[in-house]
Coordinates of C-alpha atoms in Angstrom, one line a residue:
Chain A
X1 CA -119.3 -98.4 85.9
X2 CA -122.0 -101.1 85.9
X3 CA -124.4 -98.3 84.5
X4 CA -122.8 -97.0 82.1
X5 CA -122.0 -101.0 80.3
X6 CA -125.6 -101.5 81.1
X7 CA -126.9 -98.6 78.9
X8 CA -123.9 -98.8 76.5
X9 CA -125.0 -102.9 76.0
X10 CA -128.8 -101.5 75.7
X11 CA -127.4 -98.9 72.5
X12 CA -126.8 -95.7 74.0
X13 CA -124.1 -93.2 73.9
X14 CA -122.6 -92.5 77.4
X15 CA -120.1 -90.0 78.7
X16 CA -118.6 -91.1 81.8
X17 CA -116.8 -88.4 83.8
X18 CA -114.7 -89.9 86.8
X19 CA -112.6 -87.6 89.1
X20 CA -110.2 -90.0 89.7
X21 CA -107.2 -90.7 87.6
X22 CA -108.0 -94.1 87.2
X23 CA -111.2 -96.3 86.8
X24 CA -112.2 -98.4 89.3
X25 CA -113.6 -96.0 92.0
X26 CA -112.6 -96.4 95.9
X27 CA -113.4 -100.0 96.2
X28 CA -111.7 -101.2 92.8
X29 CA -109.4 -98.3 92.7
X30 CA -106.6 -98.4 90.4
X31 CA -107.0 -102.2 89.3
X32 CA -105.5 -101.5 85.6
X33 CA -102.4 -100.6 87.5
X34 CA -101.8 -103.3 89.6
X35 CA -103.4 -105.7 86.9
X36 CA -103.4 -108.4 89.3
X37 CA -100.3 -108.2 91.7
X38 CA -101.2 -107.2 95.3
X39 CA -102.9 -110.3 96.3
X40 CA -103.2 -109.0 99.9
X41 CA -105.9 -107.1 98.5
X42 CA -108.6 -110.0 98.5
X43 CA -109.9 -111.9 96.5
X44 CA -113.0 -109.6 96.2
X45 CA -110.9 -106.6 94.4
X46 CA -110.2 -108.9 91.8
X47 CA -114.5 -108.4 90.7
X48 CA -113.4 -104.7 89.7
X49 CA -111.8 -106.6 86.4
X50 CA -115.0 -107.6 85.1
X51 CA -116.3 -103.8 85.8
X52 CA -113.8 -101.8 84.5
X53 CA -113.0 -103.9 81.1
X54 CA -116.8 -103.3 80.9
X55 CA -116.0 -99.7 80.3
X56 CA -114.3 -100.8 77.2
X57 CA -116.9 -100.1 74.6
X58 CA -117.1 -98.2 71.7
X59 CA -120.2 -96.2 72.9
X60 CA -118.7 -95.1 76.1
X61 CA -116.3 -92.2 76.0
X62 CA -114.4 -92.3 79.2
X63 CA -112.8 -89.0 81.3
X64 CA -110.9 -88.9 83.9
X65 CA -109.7 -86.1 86.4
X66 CA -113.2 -85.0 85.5
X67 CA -114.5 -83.1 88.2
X68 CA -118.5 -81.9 87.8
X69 CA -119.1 -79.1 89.5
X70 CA -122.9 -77.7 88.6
X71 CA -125.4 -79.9 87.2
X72 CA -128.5 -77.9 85.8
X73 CA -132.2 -78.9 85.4
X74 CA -132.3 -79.9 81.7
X75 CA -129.7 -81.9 82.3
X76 CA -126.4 -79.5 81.4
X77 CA -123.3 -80.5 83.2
X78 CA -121.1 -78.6 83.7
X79 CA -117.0 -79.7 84.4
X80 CA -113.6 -79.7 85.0
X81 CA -110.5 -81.0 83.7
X82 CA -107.3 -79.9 83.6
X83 CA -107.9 -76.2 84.3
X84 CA -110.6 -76.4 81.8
X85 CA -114.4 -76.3 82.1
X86 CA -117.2 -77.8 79.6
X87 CA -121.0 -78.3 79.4
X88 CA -122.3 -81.6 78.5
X89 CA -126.2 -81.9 77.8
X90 CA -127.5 -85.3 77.9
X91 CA -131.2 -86.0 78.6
X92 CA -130.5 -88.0 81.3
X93 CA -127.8 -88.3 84.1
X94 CA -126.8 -90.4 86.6
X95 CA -124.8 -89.3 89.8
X96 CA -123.1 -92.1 91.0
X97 CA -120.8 -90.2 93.6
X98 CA -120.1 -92.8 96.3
X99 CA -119.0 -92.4 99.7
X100 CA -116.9 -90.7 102.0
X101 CA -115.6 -91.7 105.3
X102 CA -117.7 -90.2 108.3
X103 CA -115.7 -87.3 109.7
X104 CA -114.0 -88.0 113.3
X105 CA -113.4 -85.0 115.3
X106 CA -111.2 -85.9 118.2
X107 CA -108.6 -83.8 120.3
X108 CA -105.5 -84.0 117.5
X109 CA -107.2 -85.3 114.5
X110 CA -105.4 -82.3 112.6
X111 CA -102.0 -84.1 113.3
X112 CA -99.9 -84.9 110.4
X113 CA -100.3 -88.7 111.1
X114 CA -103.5 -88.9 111.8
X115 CA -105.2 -90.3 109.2
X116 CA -108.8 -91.6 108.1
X117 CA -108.4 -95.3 107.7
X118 CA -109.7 -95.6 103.9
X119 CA -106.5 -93.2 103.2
X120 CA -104.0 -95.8 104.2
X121 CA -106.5 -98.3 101.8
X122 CA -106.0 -95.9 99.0
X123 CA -102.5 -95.7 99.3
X124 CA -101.5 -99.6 99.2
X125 CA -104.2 -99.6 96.0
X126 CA -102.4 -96.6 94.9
X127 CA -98.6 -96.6 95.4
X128 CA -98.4 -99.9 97.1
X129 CA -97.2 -97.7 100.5
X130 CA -97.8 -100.4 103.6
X131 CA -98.5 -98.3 106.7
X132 CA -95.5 -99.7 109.4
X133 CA -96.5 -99.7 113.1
X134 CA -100.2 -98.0 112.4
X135 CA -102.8 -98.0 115.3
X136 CA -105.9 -98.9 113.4
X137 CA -109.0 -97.1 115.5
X138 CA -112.7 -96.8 115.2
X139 CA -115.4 -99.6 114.2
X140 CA -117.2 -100.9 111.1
X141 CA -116.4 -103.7 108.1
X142 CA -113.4 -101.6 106.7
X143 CA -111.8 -101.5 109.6
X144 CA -111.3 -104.9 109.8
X145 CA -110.8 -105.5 105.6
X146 CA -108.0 -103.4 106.3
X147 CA -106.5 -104.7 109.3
X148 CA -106.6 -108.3 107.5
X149 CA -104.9 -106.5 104.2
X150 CA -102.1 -104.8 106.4
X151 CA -101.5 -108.8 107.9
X152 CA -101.3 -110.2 104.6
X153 CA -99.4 -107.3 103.1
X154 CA -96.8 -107.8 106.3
X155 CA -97.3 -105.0 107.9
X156 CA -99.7 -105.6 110.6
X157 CA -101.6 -103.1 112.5
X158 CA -99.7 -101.9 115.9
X159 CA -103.1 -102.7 117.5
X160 CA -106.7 -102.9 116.8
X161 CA -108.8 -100.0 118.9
X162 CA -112.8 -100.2 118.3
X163 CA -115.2 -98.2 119.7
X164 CA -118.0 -100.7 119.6
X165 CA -118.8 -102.4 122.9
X166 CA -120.4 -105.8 123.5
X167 CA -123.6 -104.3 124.3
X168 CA -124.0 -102.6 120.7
X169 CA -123.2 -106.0 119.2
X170 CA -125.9 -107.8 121.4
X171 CA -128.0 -104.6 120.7
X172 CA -127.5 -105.8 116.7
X173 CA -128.3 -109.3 117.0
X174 CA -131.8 -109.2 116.7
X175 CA -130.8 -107.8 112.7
X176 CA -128.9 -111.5 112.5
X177 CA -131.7 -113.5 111.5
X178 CA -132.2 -111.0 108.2
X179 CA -128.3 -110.3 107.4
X180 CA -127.9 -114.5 107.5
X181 CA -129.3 -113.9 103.7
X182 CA -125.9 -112.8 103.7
X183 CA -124.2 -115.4 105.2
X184 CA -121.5 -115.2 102.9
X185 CA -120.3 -111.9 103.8
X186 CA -121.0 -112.5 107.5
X187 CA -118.7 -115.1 107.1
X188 CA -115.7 -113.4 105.2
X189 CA -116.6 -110.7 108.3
X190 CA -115.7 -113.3 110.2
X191 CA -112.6 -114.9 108.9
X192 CA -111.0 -111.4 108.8
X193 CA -111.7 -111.0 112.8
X194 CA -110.3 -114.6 112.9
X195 CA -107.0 -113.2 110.5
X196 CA -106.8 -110.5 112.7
X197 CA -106.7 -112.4 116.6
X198 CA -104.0 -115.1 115.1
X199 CA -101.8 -112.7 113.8
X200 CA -101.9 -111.7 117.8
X201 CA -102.2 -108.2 117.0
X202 CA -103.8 -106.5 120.2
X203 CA -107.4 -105.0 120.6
X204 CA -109.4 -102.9 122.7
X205 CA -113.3 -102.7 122.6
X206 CA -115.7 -100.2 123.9
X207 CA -112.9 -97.5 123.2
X208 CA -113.8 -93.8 124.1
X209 CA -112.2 -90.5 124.9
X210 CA -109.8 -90.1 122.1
X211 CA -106.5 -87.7 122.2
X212 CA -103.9 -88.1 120.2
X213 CA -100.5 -85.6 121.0
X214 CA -97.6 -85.3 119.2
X215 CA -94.1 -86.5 121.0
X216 CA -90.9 -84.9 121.0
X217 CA -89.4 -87.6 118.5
X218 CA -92.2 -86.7 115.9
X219 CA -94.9 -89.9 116.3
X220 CA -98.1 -89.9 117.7
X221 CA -99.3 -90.7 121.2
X222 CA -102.7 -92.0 121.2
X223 CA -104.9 -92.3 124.6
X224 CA -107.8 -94.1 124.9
X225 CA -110.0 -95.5 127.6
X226 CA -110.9 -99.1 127.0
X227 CA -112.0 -101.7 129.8
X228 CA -112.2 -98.7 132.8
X229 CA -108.6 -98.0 132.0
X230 CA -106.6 -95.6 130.1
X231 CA -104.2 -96.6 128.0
X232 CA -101.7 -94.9 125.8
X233 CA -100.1 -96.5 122.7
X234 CA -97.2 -94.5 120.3
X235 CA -97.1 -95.3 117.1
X236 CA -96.5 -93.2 114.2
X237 CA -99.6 -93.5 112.5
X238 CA -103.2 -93.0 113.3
X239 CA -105.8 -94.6 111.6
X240 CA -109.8 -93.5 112.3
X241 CA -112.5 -94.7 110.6
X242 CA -116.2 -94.8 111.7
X243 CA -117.8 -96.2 108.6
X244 CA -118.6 -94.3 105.4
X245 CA -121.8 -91.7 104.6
X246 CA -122.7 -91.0 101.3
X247 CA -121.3 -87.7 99.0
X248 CA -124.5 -85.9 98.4
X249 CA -122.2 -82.8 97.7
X250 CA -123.8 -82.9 93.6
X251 CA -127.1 -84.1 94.8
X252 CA -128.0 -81.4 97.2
X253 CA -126.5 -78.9 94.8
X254 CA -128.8 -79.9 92.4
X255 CA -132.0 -79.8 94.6
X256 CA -132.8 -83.2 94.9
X257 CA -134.7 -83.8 98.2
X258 CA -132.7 -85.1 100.6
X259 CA -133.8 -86.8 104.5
X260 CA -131.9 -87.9 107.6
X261 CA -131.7 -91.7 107.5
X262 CA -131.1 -92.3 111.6
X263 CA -130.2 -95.6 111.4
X264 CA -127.2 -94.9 108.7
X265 CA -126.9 -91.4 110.7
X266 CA -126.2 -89.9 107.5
X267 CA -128.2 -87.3 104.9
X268 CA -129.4 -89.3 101.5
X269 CA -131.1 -88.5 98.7
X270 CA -134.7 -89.5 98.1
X271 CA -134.8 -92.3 95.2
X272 CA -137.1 -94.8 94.2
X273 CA -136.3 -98.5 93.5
X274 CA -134.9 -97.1 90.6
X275 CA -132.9 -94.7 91.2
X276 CA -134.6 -91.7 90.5
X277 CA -134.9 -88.7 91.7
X278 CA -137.4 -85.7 92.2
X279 CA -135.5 -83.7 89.5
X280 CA -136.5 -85.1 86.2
X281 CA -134.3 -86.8 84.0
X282 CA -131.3 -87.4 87.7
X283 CA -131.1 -91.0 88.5
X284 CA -128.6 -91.4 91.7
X285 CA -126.9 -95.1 91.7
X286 CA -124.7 -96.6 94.4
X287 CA -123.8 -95.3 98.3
X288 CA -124.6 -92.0 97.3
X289 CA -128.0 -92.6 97.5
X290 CA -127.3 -94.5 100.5
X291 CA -125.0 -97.1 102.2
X292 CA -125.1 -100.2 100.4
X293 CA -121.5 -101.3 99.3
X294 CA -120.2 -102.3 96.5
X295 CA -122.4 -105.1 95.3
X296 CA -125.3 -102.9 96.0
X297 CA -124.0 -100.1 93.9
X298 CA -123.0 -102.3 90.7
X299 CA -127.2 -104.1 91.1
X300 CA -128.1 -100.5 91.8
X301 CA -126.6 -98.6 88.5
X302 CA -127.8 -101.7 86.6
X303 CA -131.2 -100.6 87.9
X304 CA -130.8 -96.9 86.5
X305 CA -129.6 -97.8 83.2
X306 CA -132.6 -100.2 82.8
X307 CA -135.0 -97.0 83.7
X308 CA -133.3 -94.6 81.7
X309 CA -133.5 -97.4 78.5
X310 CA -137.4 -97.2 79.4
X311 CA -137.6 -93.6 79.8
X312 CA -135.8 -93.4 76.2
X313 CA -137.8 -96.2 74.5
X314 CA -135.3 -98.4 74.3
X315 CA -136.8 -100.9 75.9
X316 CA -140.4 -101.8 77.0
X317 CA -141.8 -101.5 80.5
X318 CA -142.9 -105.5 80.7
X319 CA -138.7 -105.9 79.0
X320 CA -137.1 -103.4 82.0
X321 CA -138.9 -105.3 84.5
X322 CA -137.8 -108.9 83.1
X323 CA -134.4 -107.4 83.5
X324 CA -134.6 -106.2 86.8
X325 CA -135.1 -109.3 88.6
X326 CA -131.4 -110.4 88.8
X327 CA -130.0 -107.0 90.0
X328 CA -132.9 -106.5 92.4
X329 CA -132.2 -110.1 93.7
X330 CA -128.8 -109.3 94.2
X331 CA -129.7 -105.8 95.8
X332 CA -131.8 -107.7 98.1
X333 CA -129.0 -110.0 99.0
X334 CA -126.4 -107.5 99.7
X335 CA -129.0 -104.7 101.5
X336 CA -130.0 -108.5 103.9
X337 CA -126.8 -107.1 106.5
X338 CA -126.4 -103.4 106.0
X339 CA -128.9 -103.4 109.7
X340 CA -127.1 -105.5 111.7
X341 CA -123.9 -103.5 110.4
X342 CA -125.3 -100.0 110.7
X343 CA -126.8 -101.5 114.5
X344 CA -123.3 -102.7 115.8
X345 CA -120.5 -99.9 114.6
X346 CA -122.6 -96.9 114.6
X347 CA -120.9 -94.1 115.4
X348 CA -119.9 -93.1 119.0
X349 CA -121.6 -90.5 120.6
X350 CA -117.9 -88.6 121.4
X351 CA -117.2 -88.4 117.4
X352 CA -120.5 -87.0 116.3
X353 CA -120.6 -84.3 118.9
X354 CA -117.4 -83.4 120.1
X355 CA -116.6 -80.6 122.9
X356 CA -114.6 -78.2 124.0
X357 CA -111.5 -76.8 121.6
X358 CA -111.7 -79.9 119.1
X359 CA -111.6 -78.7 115.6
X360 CA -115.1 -79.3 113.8
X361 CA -113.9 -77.6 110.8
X362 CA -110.3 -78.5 109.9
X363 CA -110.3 -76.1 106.8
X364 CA -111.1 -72.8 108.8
X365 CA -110.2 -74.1 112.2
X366 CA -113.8 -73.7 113.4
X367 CA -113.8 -75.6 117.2
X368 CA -117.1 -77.5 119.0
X369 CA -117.0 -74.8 121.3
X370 CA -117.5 -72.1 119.0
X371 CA -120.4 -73.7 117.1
X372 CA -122.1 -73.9 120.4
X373 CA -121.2 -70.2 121.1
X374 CA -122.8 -69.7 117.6
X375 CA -126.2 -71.2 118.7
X376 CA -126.1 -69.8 122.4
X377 CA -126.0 -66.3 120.7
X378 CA -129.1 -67.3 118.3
X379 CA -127.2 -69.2 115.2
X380 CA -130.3 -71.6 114.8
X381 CA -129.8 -73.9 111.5
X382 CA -126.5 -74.6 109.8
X383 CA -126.5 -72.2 107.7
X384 CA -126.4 -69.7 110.6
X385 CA -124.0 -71.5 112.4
X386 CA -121.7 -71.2 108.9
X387 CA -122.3 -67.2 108.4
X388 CA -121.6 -66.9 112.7
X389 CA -118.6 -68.8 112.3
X390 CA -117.5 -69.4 108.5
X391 CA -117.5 -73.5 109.6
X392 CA -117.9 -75.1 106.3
X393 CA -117.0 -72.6 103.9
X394 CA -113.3 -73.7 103.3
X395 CA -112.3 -75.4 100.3
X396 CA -113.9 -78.8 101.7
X397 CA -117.3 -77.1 101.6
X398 CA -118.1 -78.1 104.4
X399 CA -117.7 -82.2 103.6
X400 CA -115.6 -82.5 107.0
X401 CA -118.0 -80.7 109.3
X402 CA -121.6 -80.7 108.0
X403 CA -122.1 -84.1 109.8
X404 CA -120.7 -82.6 113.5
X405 CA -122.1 -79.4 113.1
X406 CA -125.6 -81.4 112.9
X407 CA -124.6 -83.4 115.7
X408 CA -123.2 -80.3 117.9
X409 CA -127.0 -78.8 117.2
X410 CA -128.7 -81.2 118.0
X411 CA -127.1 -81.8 120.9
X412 CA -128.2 -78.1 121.6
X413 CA -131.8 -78.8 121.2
X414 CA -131.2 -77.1 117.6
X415 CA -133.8 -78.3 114.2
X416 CA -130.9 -79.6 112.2
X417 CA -132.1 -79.3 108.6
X418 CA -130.7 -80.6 105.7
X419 CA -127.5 -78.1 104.7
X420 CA -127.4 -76.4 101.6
X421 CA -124.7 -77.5 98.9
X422 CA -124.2 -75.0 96.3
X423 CA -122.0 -74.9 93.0
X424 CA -119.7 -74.6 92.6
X425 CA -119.2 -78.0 94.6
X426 CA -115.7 -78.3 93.9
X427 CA -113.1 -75.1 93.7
X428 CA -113.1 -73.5 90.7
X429 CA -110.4 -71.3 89.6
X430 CA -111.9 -67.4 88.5
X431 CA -110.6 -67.3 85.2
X432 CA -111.2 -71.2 84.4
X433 CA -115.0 -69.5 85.0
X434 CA -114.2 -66.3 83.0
X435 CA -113.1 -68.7 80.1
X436 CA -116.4 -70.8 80.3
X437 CA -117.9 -69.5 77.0
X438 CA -121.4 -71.2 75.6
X439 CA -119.5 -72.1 72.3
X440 CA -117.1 -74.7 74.7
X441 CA -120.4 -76.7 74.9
X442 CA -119.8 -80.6 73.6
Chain B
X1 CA -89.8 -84.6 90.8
X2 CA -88.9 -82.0 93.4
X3 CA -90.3 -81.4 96.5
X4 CA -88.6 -77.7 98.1
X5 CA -85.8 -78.1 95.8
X6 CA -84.8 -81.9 96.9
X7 CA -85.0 -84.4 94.6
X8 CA -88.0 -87.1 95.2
X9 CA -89.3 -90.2 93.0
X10 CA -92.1 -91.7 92.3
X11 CA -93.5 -94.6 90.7
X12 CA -95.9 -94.4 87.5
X13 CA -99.4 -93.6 88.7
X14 CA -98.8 -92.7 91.9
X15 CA -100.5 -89.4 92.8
X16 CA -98.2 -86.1 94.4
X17 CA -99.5 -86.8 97.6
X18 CA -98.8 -90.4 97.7
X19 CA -95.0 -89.5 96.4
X20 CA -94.6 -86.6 99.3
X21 CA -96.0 -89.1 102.0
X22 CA -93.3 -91.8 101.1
X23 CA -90.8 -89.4 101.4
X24 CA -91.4 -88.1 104.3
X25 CA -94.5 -88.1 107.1
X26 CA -94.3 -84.2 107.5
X27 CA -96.8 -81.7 107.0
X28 CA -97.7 -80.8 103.6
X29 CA -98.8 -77.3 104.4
X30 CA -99.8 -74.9 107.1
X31 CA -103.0 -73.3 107.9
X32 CA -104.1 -70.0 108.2
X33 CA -103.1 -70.4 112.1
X34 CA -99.7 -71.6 111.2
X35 CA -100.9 -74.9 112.3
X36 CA -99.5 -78.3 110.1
X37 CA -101.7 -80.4 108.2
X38 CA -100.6 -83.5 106.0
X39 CA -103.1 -85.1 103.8
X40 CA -105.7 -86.9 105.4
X41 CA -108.4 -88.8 102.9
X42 CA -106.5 -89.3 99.8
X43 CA -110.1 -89.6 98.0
X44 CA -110.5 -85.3 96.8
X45 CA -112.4 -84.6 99.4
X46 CA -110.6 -82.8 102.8
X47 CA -108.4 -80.9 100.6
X48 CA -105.6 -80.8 103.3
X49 CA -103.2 -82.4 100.8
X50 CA -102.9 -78.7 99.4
X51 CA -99.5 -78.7 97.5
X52 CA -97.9 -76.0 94.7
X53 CA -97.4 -78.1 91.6
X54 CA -95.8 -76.5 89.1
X55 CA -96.2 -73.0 90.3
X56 CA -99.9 -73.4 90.9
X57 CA -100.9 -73.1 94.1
X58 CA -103.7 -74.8 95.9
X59 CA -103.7 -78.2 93.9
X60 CA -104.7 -81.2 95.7
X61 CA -102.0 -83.6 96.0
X62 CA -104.2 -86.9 96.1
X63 CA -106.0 -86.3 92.6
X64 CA -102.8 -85.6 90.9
X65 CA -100.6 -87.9 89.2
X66 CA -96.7 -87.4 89.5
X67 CA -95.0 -86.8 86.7
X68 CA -91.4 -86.8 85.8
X69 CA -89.6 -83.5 86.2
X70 CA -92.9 -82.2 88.6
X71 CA -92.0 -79.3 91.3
X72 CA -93.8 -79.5 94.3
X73 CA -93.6 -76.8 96.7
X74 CA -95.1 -77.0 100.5
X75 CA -97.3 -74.2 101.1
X76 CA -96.8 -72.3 104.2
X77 CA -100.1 -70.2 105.0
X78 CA -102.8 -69.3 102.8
X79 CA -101.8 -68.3 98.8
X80 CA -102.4 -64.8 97.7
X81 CA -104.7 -64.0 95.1
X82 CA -102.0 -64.2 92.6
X83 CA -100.7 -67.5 93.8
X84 CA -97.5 -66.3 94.9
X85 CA -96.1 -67.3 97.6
X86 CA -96.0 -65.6 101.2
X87 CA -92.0 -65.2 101.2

């Protein structure tokens, strides 16, 4: 959104194509449609205003329920929308695909009930739905945002379950000193954990060794160990989150070089400070090119648009660099706690490389066992493991395993390398194909 | 809208998914193995929120917006080619 004002502002003509319904992404999701009411939303939603009216311009033409699903070099885009496909050419693009929650295989994460946490997030954005009686479970900043939305919203979590122990957050400290040039976000971080002990709502730390069952009456029973003891909480909702990686579905697709970033534990793209990419004319903007938030990602796509008003003449080199020093100041800021973050709710050990008959692959029912079968009978890379076992090639594509399957081979002693993302990246219906003639291009 | 026949309502801009969760916390679909699944990201991307809208099947739920007069249709098992149903 931020990109796409910037280079409108700067005089070009921008086509925006959003999946969603709605502008606003994840984080400002829906905010024409609740215009204001749902306060327990924070005060920070309330900034997606400023971005989405930005959108408002004559020279960009907005689409939503636009989903791209090729992107070739030459920049042709190719898309989706209701039922129908179209090519775009532009000489420049940028990807600003965002993030998805990390994938949490545990025993019962298939159960209706079970949920990722950002789900319940989208819903009170979405339909206003307050989750009643939810256990919220797994670590990281959005855990607690939403716990302290639920409170406010009256309908506080059942309890609080987080998987990071005392010794990862003394582990983090020594990333304090940087993320205190964020002091202001350290200390909303704070006033939510505050929020969330005096509405008295329990929590367990150091969590592990996660199964969730279904009961005879329909909820959820959740055990957990927590303190050397097990402990067992029914509630009719499950909530998991282990922080958020970014979507590099479009970026791998389009043969961008991607690396491992361990601290993150996540693939990204490679970019440089602005953006760009090792495929001429693809900027990538925002958590897609790695975890940053939502501060990050608006300085970030103001970055791209000022390099792609360079690349087009638009605007001098000695002009783009004038410009950039208040959205690389404010990338700066918001980047100063993203290590002390990433240190103290990394991702448990458990949820990256799960055993036995837990489901890796929801969509073909693929369990950790029988990836590691896979590799014991010579499946070397994951793109062995996926022709040995079809893991990754339901409709998801392979967005709910590709992160366990690396974790399960590594665990094996296995060379994870990057996995291949091919188009189409999102299903595409044969005769939507059939019908895609060269005339339809716009 | 309908969902199996019942009526169900929804508010304007709510997506199918979010409409078939406030009605009811059952699973949206079964799998291949006859196992349920009810949507799980509500952000496109797990596709378990797999619902027949309007006699199409295979439509995520979450990036849909509920209209008036919409049928919605659980799916039970994978769709044919054809879309049809299994029965």
């Amino acid at each position: 959104m931020a990109a796409a004002s910037s280079a409108a502002r700067g005089g070009l003509r921008v086509l925006l194509l959003d999946e969603q319904p709605r502008a606003g992404g994840q984080i400002y999701r829906d905010f024409a449609l609740n215009a204001g009411r749902k306060a327990y939303l924070g005060k920070e939603y309330l900034a997606g205003r400023a971005l989405v009216d930005g959108l408002d311009v004559a020279n960009v033409r907005q689409e939503f329920g636009a989903s791209v699903w090729r992107l070739e070099p030459g920049s042709r885009v190719v898309w989706s929308q209701d039922g129908v496909s179209r090519v775009s050419t532009a000489p420049h693009v940028l990807l600003a695909g965002g993030a998805q929650e990390r994938p949490t295989p545990f025993p019962g994460w298939t159960l209706p009930g079970v949920m990722s946490a950002g789900a319940a997030q989208v819903l009170m954005k979405n339909a206003g739905l307050l989750p009643r009686d939810a256990v919220l479970a797994g670590s990281g900043p959005l855990l607690y945002l939403i716990a302290a939305q639920m409170i406010d919203a009256g309908a506080p979590p059942k309890a609080l379950v987080e998987t990071q122990s005392m010794r990862s957050l003394i582990g983090a400290s020594r990333h304090l000193p940087r993320a205190l040039l964020a002091a202001p976000t350290l200390i909303k971080g704070l006033g939510m954990i505050r929020k969330i002990k005096r509405a008295g709502v329990p929590r367990f730390t150091g969590a592990s060794g996660f199964v969730a069952t279904q009961t005879a009456t329909g909820d959820l029973s959740l055990s957990f160990n927590s303190a050397a003891r097990t402990r067992t909480l029914v509630t009719p909702l499950v909530l998991m989150h282990q922080g958020v990686v970014p979507s590099t579905h479009m970026s791998r697709a389009s043969g961008v070089k991607h690396v491992w970033n361990d601290v993150q534990k996540a693939y990204q793209p490679v970019t440089d400070q602005w953006g760009g990419t090792d495929v001429p004319g693809l900027h990538i903007a925002g958590d897609g090119a790695g975890i940053g938030g939502a501060d990050a990602a608006k300085a970030a796509g103001e970055l791209a648009a000022l390099n792609i008003l360079h690349r087009l003449d638009r605007l001098s080199e000695d002009k783009r660099n004038q410009r950039a020093a208040g959205p690389l100041a404010d990338l700066r800021q918001a980047m100063a706690i993203r290590p002390f973050l990433d240190a103290a709710y990394a991702p448990i050990p458990e949820l990256s490389d799960p055993v036995g008959d837990t489901i890796v692959c929801r969509c073909e029912e693929i369990s950790a066992e029988a990836i590691r079968t896979a590799h014991r009978s010579g499946a070397q890379g994951p793109r062995q493991v996926k022709t040995a076992t079809r893991a990754g090639m339901g409709p998801c594509q392979g967005r709910m395993c590709d992160l366990t399957v690396r974790g399960i081979l590594i665990s094996c002693g296995a060379e994870a390398t990057v996995p291949r993302a091919r188009t189409p990246i999102k299903p595409v219906k044969l005769g939507e194909l059939a019908a895609l003639a060269p005339s339809q291009e716009a | 809208m309908t969902l199996d026949g019942a009526p169900i309502e929804a508010l304007p801009g709510d997506t199918v998914a979010a409409a078939v969760l406030a009605h009811s916390g059952k699973a949206f679909r079964t799998t291949a193995h006859e196992t349920p699944r009810a949507a799980y990201c509500m952000m496109g991307v797990c596709f378990e929120c797999l619902l027949e809208i309007d006699g199409k099947a295979n439509v995520q739920g979450c990036m849909t917006v509920a209209e008036d007069g919409m049928v919605v249709r659980r799916q039970n098992g994978l769709r044919r080619l054809n879309g049809d149903t299994d029965e």
